[in-house]
PDB file of C-alpha atoms in Angstrom:
ATOM      1  CA  UNK A   1      61.371  78.846  91.212  1.00 49.00           C
ATOM      2  CA  UNK A   2      63.783  75.986  91.348  1.00 54.00           C
ATOM      3  CA  UNK A   3      67.439  76.936  91.251  1.00 56.00           C
ATOM      4  CA  UNK A   4      67.007  80.612  92.143  1.00 58.00           C
ATOM      5  CA  UNK A   5      69.122  82.092  94.871  1.00 61.00           C
ATOM      6  CA  UNK A   6      67.954  84.672  97.302  1.00 62.00           C
ATOM      7  CA  UNK A   7      70.125  87.759  97.061  1.00 66.00           C
ATOM      8  CA  UNK A   8      71.984  88.582 100.262  1.00 74.00           C
ATOM      9  CA  UNK A   9      73.291  91.982  99.173  1.00 71.00           C
ATOM     10  CA  UNK A  10      72.623  94.465 101.940  1.00 79.00           C
ATOM     11  CA  UNK A  11      74.459  97.491 100.580  1.00 87.00           C
ATOM     12  CA  UNK A  12      77.812  98.911 101.524  1.00 82.00           C
ATOM     13  CA  UNK A  13      79.331  98.224 104.927  1.00 87.00           C
ATOM     14  CA  UNK A  14      79.801 101.061 107.380  1.00 84.00           C
ATOM     15  CA  UNK A  15      83.540 100.941 106.635  1.00 81.00           C
ATOM     16  CA  UNK A  16      82.933 101.187 102.880  1.00 82.00           C
ATOM     17  CA  UNK A  17      80.561 104.140 103.337  1.00 82.00           C
ATOM     18  CA  UNK A  18      83.128 105.869 105.554  1.00 79.00           C
ATOM     19  CA  UNK A  19      85.839 105.338 102.923  1.00 79.00           C
ATOM     20  CA  UNK A  20      83.608 106.840 100.226  1.00 80.00           C
ATOM     21  CA  UNK A  21      82.869 109.857 102.457  1.00 83.00           C
ATOM     22  CA  UNK A  22      86.604 110.260 103.074  1.00 79.00           C
ATOM     23  CA  UNK A  23      87.236 110.216  99.323  1.00 77.00           C
ATOM     24  CA  UNK A  24      84.544 112.823  98.639  1.00 77.00           C
ATOM     25  CA  UNK A  25      85.973 115.095 101.341  1.00 74.00           C
ATOM     26  CA  UNK A  26      89.498 114.644  99.920  1.00 70.00           C
ATOM     27  CA  UNK A  27      88.273 115.647  96.449  1.00 72.00           C
ATOM     28  CA  UNK A  28      86.529 118.766  97.777  1.00 75.00           C
ATOM     29  CA  UNK A  29      89.554 119.775  99.849  1.00 67.00           C
ATOM     30  CA  UNK A  30      91.925 119.306  96.890  1.00 68.00           C
ATOM     31  CA  UNK A  31      89.709 121.483  94.698  1.00 69.00           C
ATOM     32  CA  UNK A  32      89.919 124.351  97.218  1.00 69.00           C
ATOM     33  CA  UNK A  33      93.716 124.377  97.511  1.00 63.00           C
ATOM     34  CA  UNK A  34      95.886 127.118  95.982  1.00 70.00           C
ATOM     35  CA  UNK A  35      99.015 126.679  93.884  1.00 83.00           C
ATOM     36  CA  UNK A  36     100.455 123.309  92.905  1.00 83.00           C
ATOM     37  CA  UNK A  37     103.198 123.669  95.516  1.00 85.00           C
ATOM     38  CA  UNK A  38     100.647 124.530  98.208  1.00 86.00           C
ATOM     39  CA  UNK A  39      98.511 121.571  97.166  1.00 86.00           C
ATOM     40  CA  UNK A  40     101.466 119.187  97.347  1.00 89.00           C
ATOM     41  CA  UNK A  41     102.603 120.465 100.750  1.00 91.00           C
ATOM     42  CA  UNK A  42      99.105 120.286 102.222  1.00 92.00           C
ATOM     43  CA  UNK A  43      98.512 116.824 100.759  1.00 93.00           C
ATOM     44  CA  UNK A  44     101.708 115.546 102.365  1.00 95.00           C
ATOM     45  CA  UNK A  45     100.720 117.106 105.703  1.00 96.00           C
ATOM     46  CA  UNK A  46      97.349 115.339 105.401  1.00 96.00           C
ATOM     47  CA  UNK A  47      99.086 111.997 104.801  1.00 98.00           C
ATOM     48  CA  UNK A  48     101.425 112.473 107.759  1.00 98.00           C
ATOM     49  CA  UNK A  49      98.494 113.467 109.977  1.00 97.00           C
ATOM     50  CA  UNK A  50      96.537 110.377 108.888  1.00 97.00           C
ATOM     51  CA  UNK A  51      99.520 108.152 109.627  1.00 98.00           C
ATOM     52  CA  UNK A  52      99.856 109.755 113.077  1.00 98.00           C
ATOM     53  CA  UNK A  53      96.180 108.928 113.757  1.00 97.00           C
ATOM     54  CA  UNK A  54      96.716 105.226 113.101  1.00 98.00           C
ATOM     55  CA  UNK A  55      97.227 102.962 116.089  1.00 97.00           C
ATOM     56  CA  UNK A  56      99.778 100.321 116.972  1.00 97.00           C
ATOM     57  CA  UNK A  57     101.264  98.230 114.197  1.00 97.00           C
ATOM     58  CA  UNK A  58      99.196 100.033 111.544  1.00 98.00           C
ATOM     59  CA  UNK A  59     101.010 103.279 112.379  1.00 98.00           C
ATOM     60  CA  UNK A  60     104.435 101.584 112.460  1.00 98.00           C
ATOM     61  CA  UNK A  61     103.801  99.933 109.080  1.00 98.00           C
ATOM     62  CA  UNK A  62     102.424 103.122 107.507  1.00 98.00           C
ATOM     63  CA  UNK A  63     105.408 105.152 108.721  1.00 98.00           C
ATOM     64  CA  UNK A  64     107.856 102.657 107.183  1.00 98.00           C
ATOM     65  CA  UNK A  65     105.902 102.395 103.936  1.00 98.00           C
ATOM     66  CA  UNK A  66     105.784 106.198 103.677  1.00 98.00           C
ATOM     67  CA  UNK A  67     109.534 106.483 104.260  1.00 98.00           C
ATOM     68  CA  UNK A  68     110.320 103.718 101.763  1.00 98.00           C
ATOM     69  CA  UNK A  69     107.998 104.993  99.032  1.00 98.00           C
ATOM     70  CA  UNK A  70     109.120 108.607  99.269  1.00 98.00           C
ATOM     71  CA  UNK A  71     112.804 107.562  99.260  1.00 98.00           C
ATOM     72  CA  UNK A  72     112.452 105.055  96.401  1.00 98.00           C
ATOM     73  CA  UNK A  73     110.297 107.275  94.188  1.00 98.00           C
ATOM     74  CA  UNK A  74     110.469 110.965  95.095  1.00 97.00           C
ATOM     75  CA  UNK A  75     108.480 111.662  91.908  1.00 97.00           C
ATOM     76  CA  UNK A  76     105.385 110.203  93.618  1.00 98.00           C
ATOM     77  CA  UNK A  77     103.194 112.751  95.382  1.00 97.00           C
ATOM     78  CA  UNK A  78     101.734 111.699  98.748  1.00 98.00           C
ATOM     79  CA  UNK A  79      97.978 112.196  99.041  1.00 96.00           C
ATOM     80  CA  UNK A  80      95.025 110.741 100.873  1.00 96.00           C
ATOM     81  CA  UNK A  81      92.940 108.262  98.922  1.00 96.00           C
ATOM     82  CA  UNK A  82      89.772 106.897 100.503  1.00 95.00           C
ATOM     83  CA  UNK A  83      91.133 108.075 103.840  1.00 94.00           C
ATOM     84  CA  UNK A  84      94.446 106.236 103.550  1.00 97.00           C
ATOM     85  CA  UNK A  85      97.992 107.223 102.498  1.00 98.00           C
ATOM     86  CA  UNK A  86      98.582 106.949  98.763  1.00 98.00           C
ATOM     87  CA  UNK A  87     101.235 108.017  96.294  1.00 98.00           C
ATOM     88  CA  UNK A  88     100.378 109.451  92.884  1.00 98.00           C
ATOM     89  CA  UNK A  89     102.120 110.214  89.619  1.00 97.00           C
ATOM     90  CA  UNK A  90     100.533 112.938  87.498  1.00 95.00           C
ATOM     91  CA  UNK A  91      97.429 112.780  89.689  1.00 92.00           C
ATOM     92  CA  UNK A  92      96.942 109.003  89.303  1.00 97.00           C
ATOM     93  CA  UNK A  93      97.399 106.822  92.384  1.00 98.00           C
ATOM     94  CA  UNK A  94     100.214 104.352  91.789  1.00 98.00           C
ATOM     95  CA  UNK A  95     100.351 102.731  95.222  1.00 98.00           C
ATOM     96  CA  UNK A  96      98.574 102.972  98.557  1.00 98.00           C
ATOM     97  CA  UNK A  97      98.642 101.737 102.136  1.00 98.00           C
ATOM     98  CA  UNK A  98      95.499 100.416 103.772  1.00 98.00           C
ATOM     99  CA  UNK A  99      95.535  99.825 107.512  1.00 97.00           C
ATOM    100  CA  UNK A 100      94.216  96.578 108.932  1.00 98.00           C
ATOM    101  CA  UNK A 101      91.778  98.570 111.065  1.00 96.00           C
ATOM    102  CA  UNK A 102      90.236 100.333 108.048  1.00 93.00           C
ATOM    103  CA  UNK A 103      88.123  97.317 107.088  1.00 92.00           C
ATOM    104  CA  UNK A 104      88.709  95.213 110.210  1.00 94.00           C
ATOM    105  CA  UNK A 105      91.147  92.974 108.331  1.00 96.00           C
ATOM    106  CA  UNK A 106      93.786  90.784 109.887  1.00 96.00           C
ATOM    107  CA  UNK A 107      96.595  92.525 107.978  1.00 98.00           C
ATOM    108  CA  UNK A 108      97.478  95.860 106.424  1.00 98.00           C
ATOM    109  CA  UNK A 109      97.758  96.069 102.647  1.00 98.00           C
ATOM    110  CA  UNK A 110     100.247  97.641 100.276  1.00 98.00           C
ATOM    111  CA  UNK A 111      98.437  97.951  96.978  1.00 98.00           C
ATOM    112  CA  UNK A 112      99.230  99.074  93.460  1.00 98.00           C
ATOM    113  CA  UNK A 113      96.774 100.488  90.928  1.00 98.00           C
ATOM    114  CA  UNK A 114      96.826 100.092  87.163  1.00 96.00           C
ATOM    115  CA  UNK A 115      99.087 103.154  86.832  1.00 97.00           C
ATOM    116  CA  UNK A 116     101.845 101.010  88.380  1.00 98.00           C
ATOM    117  CA  UNK A 117     104.094  99.361  85.829  1.00 96.00           C
ATOM    118  CA  UNK A 118     104.267  95.957  87.476  1.00 97.00           C
ATOM    119  CA  UNK A 119     103.072  93.952  84.480  1.00 96.00           C
ATOM    120  CA  UNK A 120     104.505  90.446  84.445  1.00 94.00           C
ATOM    121  CA  UNK A 121     103.087  88.314  81.661  1.00 96.00           C
ATOM    122  CA  UNK A 122      99.373  87.564  81.732  1.00 97.00           C
ATOM    123  CA  UNK A 123      98.940  87.812  85.544  1.00 96.00           C
ATOM    124  CA  UNK A 124     100.726  89.621  88.389  1.00 96.00           C
ATOM    125  CA  UNK A 125     100.041  90.616  92.009  1.00 96.00           C
ATOM    126  CA  UNK A 126      98.767  94.113  92.759  1.00 97.00           C
ATOM    127  CA  UNK A 127      98.181  93.860  96.521  1.00 98.00           C
ATOM    128  CA  UNK A 128     100.393  92.550  99.279  1.00 98.00           C
ATOM    129  CA  UNK A 129      99.510  91.618 102.850  1.00 98.00           C
ATOM    130  CA  UNK A 130     101.777  93.462 105.255  1.00 98.00           C
ATOM    131  CA  UNK A 131     102.263  92.363 108.857  1.00 98.00           C
ATOM    132  CA  UNK A 132     105.849  93.426 109.522  1.00 97.00           C
ATOM    133  CA  UNK A 133     108.545  95.440 107.766  1.00 97.00           C
ATOM    134  CA  UNK A 134     111.706  93.375 107.923  1.00 98.00           C
ATOM    135  CA  UNK A 135     114.852  94.194 105.923  1.00 98.00           C
ATOM    136  CA  UNK A 136     113.644  91.739 103.259  1.00 98.00           C
ATOM    137  CA  UNK A 137     110.221  93.405 103.120  1.00 98.00           C
ATOM    138  CA  UNK A 138     111.868  96.838 102.891  1.00 98.00           C
ATOM    139  CA  UNK A 139     113.917  95.653  99.916  1.00 98.00           C
ATOM    140  CA  UNK A 140     110.819  94.179  98.227  1.00 98.00           C
ATOM    141  CA  UNK A 141     108.759  97.355  98.761  1.00 98.00           C
ATOM    142  CA  UNK A 142     111.599  99.500  97.410  1.00 98.00           C
ATOM    143  CA  UNK A 143     111.975  97.274  94.342  1.00 98.00           C
ATOM    144  CA  UNK A 144     108.212  97.237  93.660  1.00 98.00           C
ATOM    145  CA  UNK A 145     107.868 101.004  94.000  1.00 98.00           C
ATOM    146  CA  UNK A 146     110.816 101.676  91.705  1.00 98.00           C
ATOM    147  CA  UNK A 147     109.388  99.265  89.139  1.00 97.00           C
ATOM    148  CA  UNK A 148     105.916 100.762  89.511  1.00 98.00           C
ATOM    149  CA  UNK A 149     107.094 104.211  88.414  1.00 97.00           C
ATOM    150  CA  UNK A 150     109.209 102.780  85.598  1.00 92.00           C
TER     151      UNK A 150
END
């Protein structure tokens, strides 16, 4: 047939499959936890352990993002989300860190989900490339996180 394209879809990448397995394991683990306080404490330990596993600049960036997010919005609860540090409000992920190594990208990502209140007209950014945390970047992250939680 003229004009038809051959599909090149080959399924999920190994990294995508691993992220989905991480998410399934996180859901199962969360369901087995005890009280709300125990769940929160264990979730934060999981996030800190994941950050400690990261290598090089990914770990440095994740540590700074974690410190900035938890200081700017203590109402956000740290948790793992698809194997990466994330911060939730009432169980909904507001923002997350994704290491560069996770999907073999050239930069880490600080992302915001639809629960974040970052609306700016008809179009606004929800993900930011992160290569270094300078004082200016720290101020921007802090401002975004505070805005995201309203």
